[in-house]
Amino acid sequence: MTQKFWIFVVCFWSGCLAQNDTGYVDLKLEFVQTLWRHGDRAAIDELYPIFESNWTFGGGGLGELTPLGMSQMNDLGTLFRKIYVEDKEFLSHRYTGKEIYIRSTNVNRTIISAMSMLYGLYPPGAWNIQGVDYPNSIDWQQGFTFVPVHVDGDNHCAATQQCKCARDDELQDKYAELSEVQTVSAKMLAMNLRMAALFNVTENPETFSDYPDAWKCQRNWFNDTLYEKLPFYNEALFQESQKTFARYKQIMEGHFVEPAILDGVDIAHETRVLQSGVMLNEIYERVRDKAECLKSGENYTAASLTMELYSNPDNQYFLKSLYRDNSVDDFSDVTSKVCNRAEYCTIEDFRKIAEMYKPLPDYKTVS
């Protein structure tokens, strides 16, 4: 039995592919890659009036997964179970090692997110066999079985979008010359200075930028405290901080409104290559390898990330992309958005977009 399902806990990417509209008859689901962001977490940094000691969730500390985050991921696992175990009967009711591979970045919140998701995908139940799937012991929760989560090494940069190289430093130097960057950066600077004054930060106030993330996390658990301790805090200011930071973050990730070409260099494209090219090409390569495995009948280790792979009786292979925007929405089929309105993408379609963002010759020596 070959692996059918590959899961990677991180965050998402987007793009568009060439259109394709043939061969969608008698398709069989062969392989699934899925990728998600961790659940609700504690703030990464301390910010008055909430400090590290206040964040007692998930073992305690900054950045840890909260009970809400665990519940969100468990719900996601339950949704996966309904789709791939119950409805499509693609995965077995019991955990089967050759069917599924779970991979996480080496961060507590993503590892526990994976474990919480798996509790929903393979919950305790009568389908698990005592003495086979879990110990024959009165001290063990009946029907509960562990599922392994594999963790990336520190040198794996694809999931964290932090593939640093000399070219990245060169692009950062060029950013400051772009008018759109100057405009967005000026708004971010003004917001930082304004917030620094409100928090009475006098040392390097221009770099005071903890508040967007801290407030977004704090308000889920300590919103009454924010209103009580911060006389300037209100919903309008919170929304303004989030909007200002979101646009700044987008542009730092290469999402420009205006053309971002300087001295013949397409800075927007090259930034997206560094941010998402490694991950996107890993997704494509695992889909390609799985299709070759199916054609040849060999049993390769295959999979990773975010696509469903289908085949038809003519040995043609197609991809479908599903996306879930948040912890309450169901999955939606976004294939037409990434594949130019087509119902399915061919592997060749996917190769073309992957090639567009592939670091050459590799991410360490991208030129």
CSV table of C-alpha atoms in Angstrom, one decimal:
chain,number,residue,atom,x,y,z
A,1,MET,CA,0.0,0.0,0.0
A,2,THR,CA,1.4,3.4,-0.9
A,3,GLN,CA,1.0,6.5,1.1
A,4,LYS,CA,-2.2,8.4,0.2
A,5,PHE,CA,-2.3,11.4,2.5
A,6,TRP,CA,0.5,13.9,3.3
A,7,ILE,CA,-0.1,16.6,5.8
A,8,PHE,CA,2.1,19.7,6.5
A,9,VAL,CA,1.3,22.2,9.3
A,10,VAL,CA,2.2,25.7,8.3
A,11,CYS,CA,0.5,28.4,6.2
A,12,PHE,CA,-0.9,28.8,2.7
A,13,TRP,CA,0.2,30.1,-0.7
A,14,SER,CA,-1.7,31.2,-3.9
A,15,GLY,CA,-1.1,31.5,-7.6
A,16,CYS,CA,-2.7,30.8,-11.0
A,17,LEU,CA,-2.3,28.1,-13.6
A,18,ALA,CA,-3.0,27.6,-17.2
A,19,GLN,CA,-6.5,26.3,-18.1
A,20,ASN,CA,-7.4,22.7,-18.9
A,21,ASP,CA,-10.9,21.3,-19.5
A,22,THR,CA,-10.6,17.7,-20.7
A,23,GLY,CA,-10.4,14.2,-19.3
A,24,TYR,CA,-12.6,14.7,-16.2
A,25,VAL,CA,-14.4,11.4,-16.7
A,26,ASP,CA,-14.3,8.4,-14.2
A,27,LEU,CA,-11.7,10.1,-12.0
A,28,LYS,CA,-10.3,8.2,-9.1
A,29,LEU,CA,-8.8,10.0,-6.1
A,30,GLU,CA,-5.2,8.8,-5.8
A,31,PHE,CA,-3.4,11.1,-3.4
A,32,VAL,CA,-4.1,14.1,-1.1
A,33,GLN,CA,-1.7,16.8,0.1
A,34,THR,CA,-3.0,19.3,2.6
A,35,LEU,CA,-1.5,22.2,4.4
A,36,TRP,CA,-2.8,24.4,7.2
A,37,ARG,CA,-1.9,27.1,9.7
A,38,HIS,CA,-1.8,26.4,13.4
A,39,GLY,CA,-4.7,27.2,15.6
A,40,ASP,CA,-5.2,30.2,18.0
A,41,ARG,CA,-2.1,30.9,20.0
A,42,ALA,CA,-0.7,33.1,22.7
A,43,ALA,CA,1.0,36.4,21.6
A,44,ILE,CA,4.6,36.1,20.5
A,45,ASP,CA,5.7,39.1,22.6
A,46,GLU,CA,4.8,40.6,26.0
A,47,LEU,CA,2.8,43.8,25.8
A,48,TYR,CA,1.3,45.7,28.7
A,49,PRO,CA,-1.0,44.8,30.4
A,50,ILE,CA,-0.6,41.1,29.4
A,51,PHE,CA,2.7,39.4,30.2
A,52,GLU,CA,4.1,35.9,29.7
A,53,SER,CA,2.9,34.9,33.1
A,54,ASN,CA,-0.7,35.5,31.9
A,55,TRP,CA,-0.3,33.1,29.1
A,56,THR,CA,-0.8,29.8,30.9
A,57,PHE,CA,-2.2,27.8,28.0
A,58,GLY,CA,-0.5,24.8,26.3
A,59,GLY,CA,2.1,24.4,29.0
A,60,GLY,CA,2.5,28.1,29.5
A,61,GLY,CA,4.5,30.8,27.7
A,62,LEU,CA,4.5,33.1,24.7
A,63,GLY,CA,3.4,31.7,21.3
A,64,GLU,CA,1.9,28.5,22.7
A,65,LEU,CA,-1.3,26.9,21.3
A,66,THR,CA,-4.4,27.8,23.3
A,67,PRO,CA,-7.3,25.5,24.2
A,68,LEU,CA,-9.3,27.4,21.5
A,69,GLY,CA,-6.5,26.6,19.0
A,70,MET,CA,-6.6,22.9,20.0
A,71,SER,CA,-10.4,22.9,19.5
A,72,GLN,CA,-10.1,24.6,16.1
A,73,MET,CA,-7.6,21.9,14.9
A,74,ASN,CA,-9.7,19.1,16.4
A,75,ASP,CA,-12.6,20.4,14.3
A,76,LEU,CA,-10.4,20.5,11.2
A,77,GLY,CA,-9.5,16.8,11.8
A,78,THR,CA,-13.1,15.9,12.3
A,79,LEU,CA,-13.8,17.6,8.9
A,80,PHE,CA,-11.0,15.7,7.3
A,81,ARG,CA,-12.4,12.5,8.7
A,82,LYS,CA,-15.9,13.2,7.3
A,83,ILE,CA,-14.4,13.9,3.8
A,84,TYR,CA,-11.7,11.3,3.5
A,85,VAL,CA,-12.8,8.5,5.8
A,86,GLU,CA,-16.6,8.6,5.8
A,87,ASP,CA,-17.6,10.2,2.5
A,88,LYS,CA,-14.9,9.3,0.1
A,89,GLU,CA,-13.7,6.2,2.0
A,90,PHE,CA,-10.1,7.2,1.0
A,91,LEU,CA,-8.5,6.5,4.4
A,92,SER,CA,-9.2,3.7,6.8
A,93,HIS,CA,-11.2,4.2,9.9
A,94,ARG,CA,-8.2,3.2,11.9
A,95,TYR,CA,-4.7,4.8,11.6
A,96,THR,CA,-2.7,2.9,9.0
A,97,GLY,CA,0.9,4.0,8.8
A,98,LYS,CA,1.3,3.4,5.1
A,99,GLU,CA,-1.7,5.6,4.3
A,100,ILE,CA,-0.8,8.9,6.0
A,101,TYR,CA,2.3,11.0,6.9
A,102,ILE,CA,2.1,14.1,9.1
A,103,ARG,CA,4.9,16.6,9.1
A,104,SER,CA,5.2,19.8,11.2
A,105,THR,CA,7.6,22.7,11.6
A,106,ASN,CA,9.7,22.4,14.8
A,107,VAL,CA,7.5,24.7,16.9
A,108,ASN,CA,5.4,23.7,19.9
A,109,ARG,CA,2.2,25.3,18.5
A,110,THR,CA,2.4,23.6,15.2
A,111,ILE,CA,3.3,20.2,16.7
A,112,ILE,CA,0.4,20.4,19.1
A,113,SER,CA,-1.9,21.7,16.3
A,114,ALA,CA,-1.0,18.5,14.4
A,115,MET,CA,-1.7,16.3,17.4
A,116,SER,CA,-5.0,18.1,18.0
A,117,MET,CA,-6.0,17.6,14.3
A,118,LEU,CA,-5.2,13.9,14.6
A,119,TYR,CA,-7.5,13.6,17.6
A,120,GLY,CA,-10.3,14.6,15.3
A,121,LEU,CA,-9.1,12.6,12.3
A,122,TYR,CA,-8.6,9.4,14.3
A,123,PRO,CA,-10.6,9.9,17.5
A,124,PRO,CA,-11.0,7.2,20.2
A,125,GLY,CA,-13.6,4.7,19.1
A,126,ALA,CA,-14.6,1.0,18.7
A,127,TRP,CA,-12.9,0.9,15.4
A,128,ASN,CA,-9.5,0.8,17.2
A,129,ILE,CA,-8.6,-2.6,18.4
A,130,GLN,CA,-7.4,-3.1,22.0
A,131,GLY,CA,-4.0,-4.9,22.1
A,132,VAL,CA,-3.3,-3.9,18.5
A,133,ASP,CA,-3.9,-0.2,18.2
A,134,TYR,CA,-3.5,0.6,21.9
A,135,PRO,CA,-2.5,-1.2,25.1
A,136,ASN,CA,-4.7,-3.8,26.7
A,137,SER,CA,-4.6,-1.9,30.0
A,138,ILE,CA,-7.3,-0.4,32.3
A,139,ASP,CA,-5.1,2.7,32.7
A,140,TRP,CA,-5.2,3.5,29.0
A,141,GLN,CA,-8.1,5.6,27.5
A,142,GLN,CA,-10.2,3.0,25.7
A,143,GLY,CA,-10.0,3.4,21.9
A,144,PHE,CA,-7.3,6.0,21.9
A,145,THR,CA,-4.2,5.5,19.7
A,146,PHE,CA,-1.2,7.8,18.9
A,147,VAL,CA,-0.4,8.9,15.4
A,148,PRO,CA,3.2,10.1,14.8
A,149,VAL,CA,4.0,13.7,13.9
A,150,HIS,CA,7.3,14.1,12.0
A,151,VAL,CA,9.2,17.3,12.7
A,152,ASP,CA,11.3,19.3,10.3
A,153,GLY,CA,14.9,20.1,11.1
A,154,ASP,CA,16.1,23.6,11.8
A,155,ASN,CA,17.6,23.9,8.3
A,156,HIS,CA,14.2,23.3,6.5
A,157,CYS,CA,13.0,26.7,5.4
A,158,ALA,CA,10.1,25.9,3.0
A,159,ALA,CA,7.3,25.9,5.5
A,160,THR,CA,8.4,28.9,7.5
A,161,GLN,CA,8.9,31.0,4.3
A,162,GLN,CA,12.4,32.0,5.6
A,163,CYS,CA,14.7,30.7,3.0
A,164,LYS,CA,17.4,33.3,3.4
A,165,CYS,CA,20.2,33.9,0.9
A,166,ALA,CA,22.4,36.7,-0.4
A,167,ARG,CA,19.7,37.5,-3.1
A,168,ASP,CA,17.2,38.2,-0.3
A,169,ASP,CA,19.5,40.7,1.2
A,170,GLU,CA,19.9,42.4,-2.2
A,171,LEU,CA,16.2,42.6,-2.7
A,172,GLN,CA,15.7,44.1,0.7
A,173,ASP,CA,18.1,46.9,-0.2
A,174,LYS,CA,16.1,47.6,-3.4
A,175,TYR,CA,12.8,47.7,-1.6
A,176,ALA,CA,13.4,51.1,-0.1
A,177,GLU,CA,13.7,52.6,-3.6
A,178,LEU,CA,10.2,51.7,-4.6
A,179,SER,CA,7.6,54.4,-4.2
A,180,GLU,CA,4.8,51.9,-3.2
A,181,VAL,CA,7.1,50.6,-0.4
A,182,GLN,CA,7.9,54.1,0.7
A,183,THR,CA,4.2,55.0,1.0
A,184,VAL,CA,3.3,51.8,2.9
A,185,SER,CA,6.4,52.1,5.1
A,186,ALA,CA,5.6,55.7,6.0
A,187,LYS,CA,2.1,54.7,7.1
A,188,MET,CA,3.6,51.8,9.2
A,189,LEU,CA,6.2,54.2,10.7
A,190,ALA,CA,3.5,56.7,11.6
A,191,MET,CA,1.5,54.0,13.3
A,192,ASN,CA,4.5,52.7,15.2
A,193,LEU,CA,5.4,56.2,16.5
A,194,ARG,CA,1.8,56.9,17.4
A,195,MET,CA,1.5,53.6,19.3
A,196,ALA,CA,4.9,54.1,21.0
A,197,ALA,CA,3.7,57.4,22.3
A,198,LEU,CA,0.6,55.8,23.7
A,199,PHE,CA,2.6,53.1,25.4
A,200,ASN,CA,5.3,55.6,26.6
A,201,VAL,CA,8.0,53.8,24.6
A,202,THR,CA,10.9,56.2,24.2
A,203,GLU,CA,13.7,53.9,23.0
A,204,ASN,CA,13.6,53.3,19.3
A,205,PRO,CA,9.9,54.2,19.0
A,206,GLU,CA,10.1,53.8,15.2
A,207,THR,CA,10.6,50.1,15.6
A,208,PHE,CA,7.9,49.5,18.2
A,209,SER,CA,5.8,47.0,16.3
A,210,ASP,CA,4.7,44.4,18.9
A,211,TYR,CA,1.1,45.6,19.1
A,212,PRO,CA,-0.6,44.2,16.0
A,213,ASP,CA,0.2,40.6,16.9
A,214,ALA,CA,-0.1,41.0,20.6
A,215,TRP,CA,-3.5,42.7,20.4
A,216,LYS,CA,-4.9,40.2,18.0
A,217,CYS,CA,-4.1,37.4,20.4
A,218,GLN,CA,-4.8,39.2,23.7
A,219,ARG,CA,-8.3,40.3,22.7
A,220,ASN,CA,-9.4,36.6,22.4
A,221,TRP,CA,-8.7,36.1,26.1
A,222,PHE,CA,-8.1,39.4,27.8
A,223,ASN,CA,-10.2,41.9,26.0
A,224,ASP,CA,-11.9,43.3,29.2
A,225,THR,CA,-8.4,43.8,30.7
A,226,LEU,CA,-7.3,45.8,27.6
A,227,TYR,CA,-10.3,48.1,28.0
A,228,GLU,CA,-9.7,48.4,31.7
A,229,LYS,CA,-5.9,49.1,31.6
A,230,LEU,CA,-5.5,51.0,28.3
A,231,PRO,CA,-7.6,54.1,28.3
A,232,PHE,CA,-6.8,54.7,24.6
A,233,TYR,CA,-7.7,51.1,23.5
A,234,ASN,CA,-10.9,50.8,21.3
A,235,GLU,CA,-12.2,48.7,18.4
A,236,ALA,CA,-11.4,51.4,15.9
A,237,LEU,CA,-7.8,51.7,16.9
A,238,PHE,CA,-7.4,47.9,16.9
A,239,GLN,CA,-8.8,47.6,13.4
A,240,GLU,CA,-6.6,50.4,12.2
A,241,SER,CA,-3.5,48.7,13.6
A,242,GLN,CA,-4.4,45.4,11.9
A,243,LYS,CA,-5.1,47.0,8.5
A,244,THR,CA,-1.9,49.1,8.6
A,245,PHE,CA,0.2,46.1,9.5
A,246,ALA,CA,-1.5,43.7,7.1
A,247,ARG,CA,-0.7,46.0,4.1
A,248,TYR,CA,2.9,46.3,5.3
A,249,LYS,CA,3.3,42.6,5.7
A,250,GLN,CA,1.7,42.0,2.2
A,251,ILE,CA,4.2,44.2,0.5
A,252,MET,CA,7.1,42.7,2.3
A,253,GLU,CA,6.0,39.4,1.0
A,254,GLY,CA,6.0,40.7,-2.6
A,255,HIS,CA,2.3,41.6,-3.1
A,256,PHE,CA,2.4,44.9,-4.8
A,257,VAL,CA,-0.4,46.9,-6.5
A,258,GLU,CA,1.9,48.8,-8.8
A,259,PRO,CA,4.7,47.3,-11.0
A,260,ALA,CA,7.7,46.6,-8.7
A,261,ILE,CA,10.5,46.6,-11.3
A,262,LEU,CA,13.7,48.4,-10.6
A,263,ASP,CA,16.9,48.3,-12.8
A,264,GLY,CA,15.3,45.5,-14.8
A,265,VAL,CA,14.6,43.4,-11.7
A,266,ASP,CA,11.0,42.3,-11.0
A,267,ILE,CA,11.2,42.6,-7.2
A,268,ALA,CA,7.7,41.3,-6.6
A,269,HIS,CA,8.3,38.1,-8.6
A,270,GLU,CA,11.7,37.4,-7.0
A,271,THR,CA,10.3,38.0,-3.5
A,272,ARG,CA,7.5,35.5,-4.2
A,273,VAL,CA,10.1,33.0,-5.4
A,274,LEU,CA,12.0,33.3,-2.1
A,275,GLN,CA,8.8,33.3,0.0
A,276,SER,CA,6.9,30.4,-1.7
A,277,GLY,CA,9.0,28.9,-4.5
A,278,VAL,CA,10.6,26.1,-2.4
A,279,MET,CA,7.3,25.0,-0.9
A,280,LEU,CA,5.4,25.2,-4.2
A,281,ASN,CA,7.9,23.1,-6.0
A,282,GLU,CA,8.0,20.5,-3.2
A,283,ILE,CA,4.2,20.2,-3.6
A,284,TYR,CA,4.6,19.8,-7.4
A,285,GLU,CA,7.5,17.3,-7.1
A,286,ARG,CA,5.6,15.0,-4.7
A,287,VAL,CA,2.5,15.1,-7.0
A,288,ARG,CA,4.8,14.3,-10.0
A,289,ASP,CA,6.5,11.4,-8.1
A,290,LYS,CA,3.2,10.0,-7.0
A,291,ALA,CA,1.8,10.0,-10.6
A,292,GLU,CA,5.0,8.3,-11.8
A,293,CYS,CA,4.7,5.8,-9.0
A,294,LEU,CA,1.1,5.0,-10.0
A,295,LYS,CA,2.1,4.6,-13.7
A,296,SER,CA,5.0,2.2,-12.9
A,297,GLY,CA,3.4,0.3,-10.1
A,298,GLU,CA,6.4,1.0,-7.8
A,299,ASN,CA,5.9,1.9,-4.2
A,300,TYR,CA,7.7,5.2,-3.6
A,301,THR,CA,7.4,7.4,-0.5
A,302,ALA,CA,5.4,10.3,-1.8
A,303,ALA,CA,3.4,13.3,-0.7
A,304,SER,CA,3.3,16.7,0.9
A,305,LEU,CA,1.1,19.8,1.2
A,306,THR,CA,-2.1,20.8,-0.6
A,307,MET,CA,-3.7,19.0,-3.5
A,308,GLU,CA,-5.9,16.0,-4.4
A,309,LEU,CA,-4.5,13.9,-7.2
A,310,TYR,CA,-7.0,12.1,-9.5
A,311,SER,CA,-6.6,9.7,-12.4
A,312,ASN,CA,-8.9,8.6,-15.2
A,313,PRO,CA,-8.9,5.3,-17.1
A,314,ASP,CA,-6.6,6.7,-19.7
A,315,ASN,CA,-3.9,7.2,-17.1
A,316,GLN,CA,-4.2,11.0,-17.2
A,317,TYR,CA,-3.7,12.8,-13.9
A,318,PHE,CA,-5.5,15.9,-12.6
A,319,LEU,CA,-5.2,18.1,-9.5
A,320,LYS,CA,-8.0,19.6,-7.4
A,321,SER,CA,-7.3,22.3,-4.8
A,322,LEU,CA,-9.5,22.7,-1.7
A,323,TYR,CA,-9.2,25.6,0.7
A,324,ARG,CA,-10.6,26.4,4.2
A,325,ASP,CA,-10.2,30.0,5.2
A,326,ASN,CA,-10.8,29.8,8.9
A,327,SER,CA,-11.8,27.5,11.8
A,328,VAL,CA,-15.5,27.7,11.1
A,329,ASP,CA,-15.8,27.5,7.3
A,330,ASP,CA,-16.1,24.2,5.4
A,331,PHE,CA,-13.7,23.4,2.6
A,332,SER,CA,-14.3,25.1,-0.7
A,333,ASP,CA,-13.1,24.1,-4.1
A,334,VAL,CA,-10.7,26.8,-5.3
A,335,THR,CA,-9.3,24.9,-8.3
A,336,SER,CA,-10.9,27.3,-10.8
A,337,LYS,CA,-9.2,30.3,-9.1
A,338,VAL,CA,-5.7,28.8,-9.4
A,339,CYS,CA,-6.2,27.0,-12.7
A,340,ASN,CA,-7.8,29.8,-14.8
A,341,ARG,CA,-11.4,28.7,-14.3
A,342,ALA,CA,-10.8,25.1,-15.0
A,343,GLU,CA,-12.5,22.4,-12.9
A,344,TYR,CA,-9.2,20.4,-12.6
A,345,CYS,CA,-5.5,21.2,-13.2
A,346,THR,CA,-3.2,18.9,-15.1
A,347,ILE,CA,0.2,18.1,-13.6
A,348,GLU,CA,1.7,20.1,-16.6
A,349,ASP,CA,-0.4,23.1,-15.5
A,350,PHE,CA,1.0,22.8,-12.0
A,351,ARG,CA,4.6,22.4,-13.3
A,352,LYS,CA,4.3,25.7,-15.2
A,353,ILE,CA,3.4,27.7,-12.1
A,354,ALA,CA,6.0,25.9,-10.0
A,355,GLU,CA,8.7,26.7,-12.6
A,356,MET,CA,7.7,30.4,-12.4
A,357,TYR,CA,8.6,30.5,-8.7
A,358,LYS,CA,11.4,27.9,-8.6
A,359,PRO,CA,14.6,29.3,-7.0
A,360,LEU,CA,17.5,28.7,-9.4
A,361,PRO,CA,19.8,26.9,-9.1
A,362,ASP,CA,18.4,26.3,-5.6
A,363,TYR,CA,17.2,28.4,-2.7
A,364,LYS,CA,20.7,28.7,-1.1
A,365,THR,CA,22.4,30.0,-4.2
A,366,VAL,CA,19.4,31.7,-6.0
A,367,SER,CA,20.6,34.3,-8.5
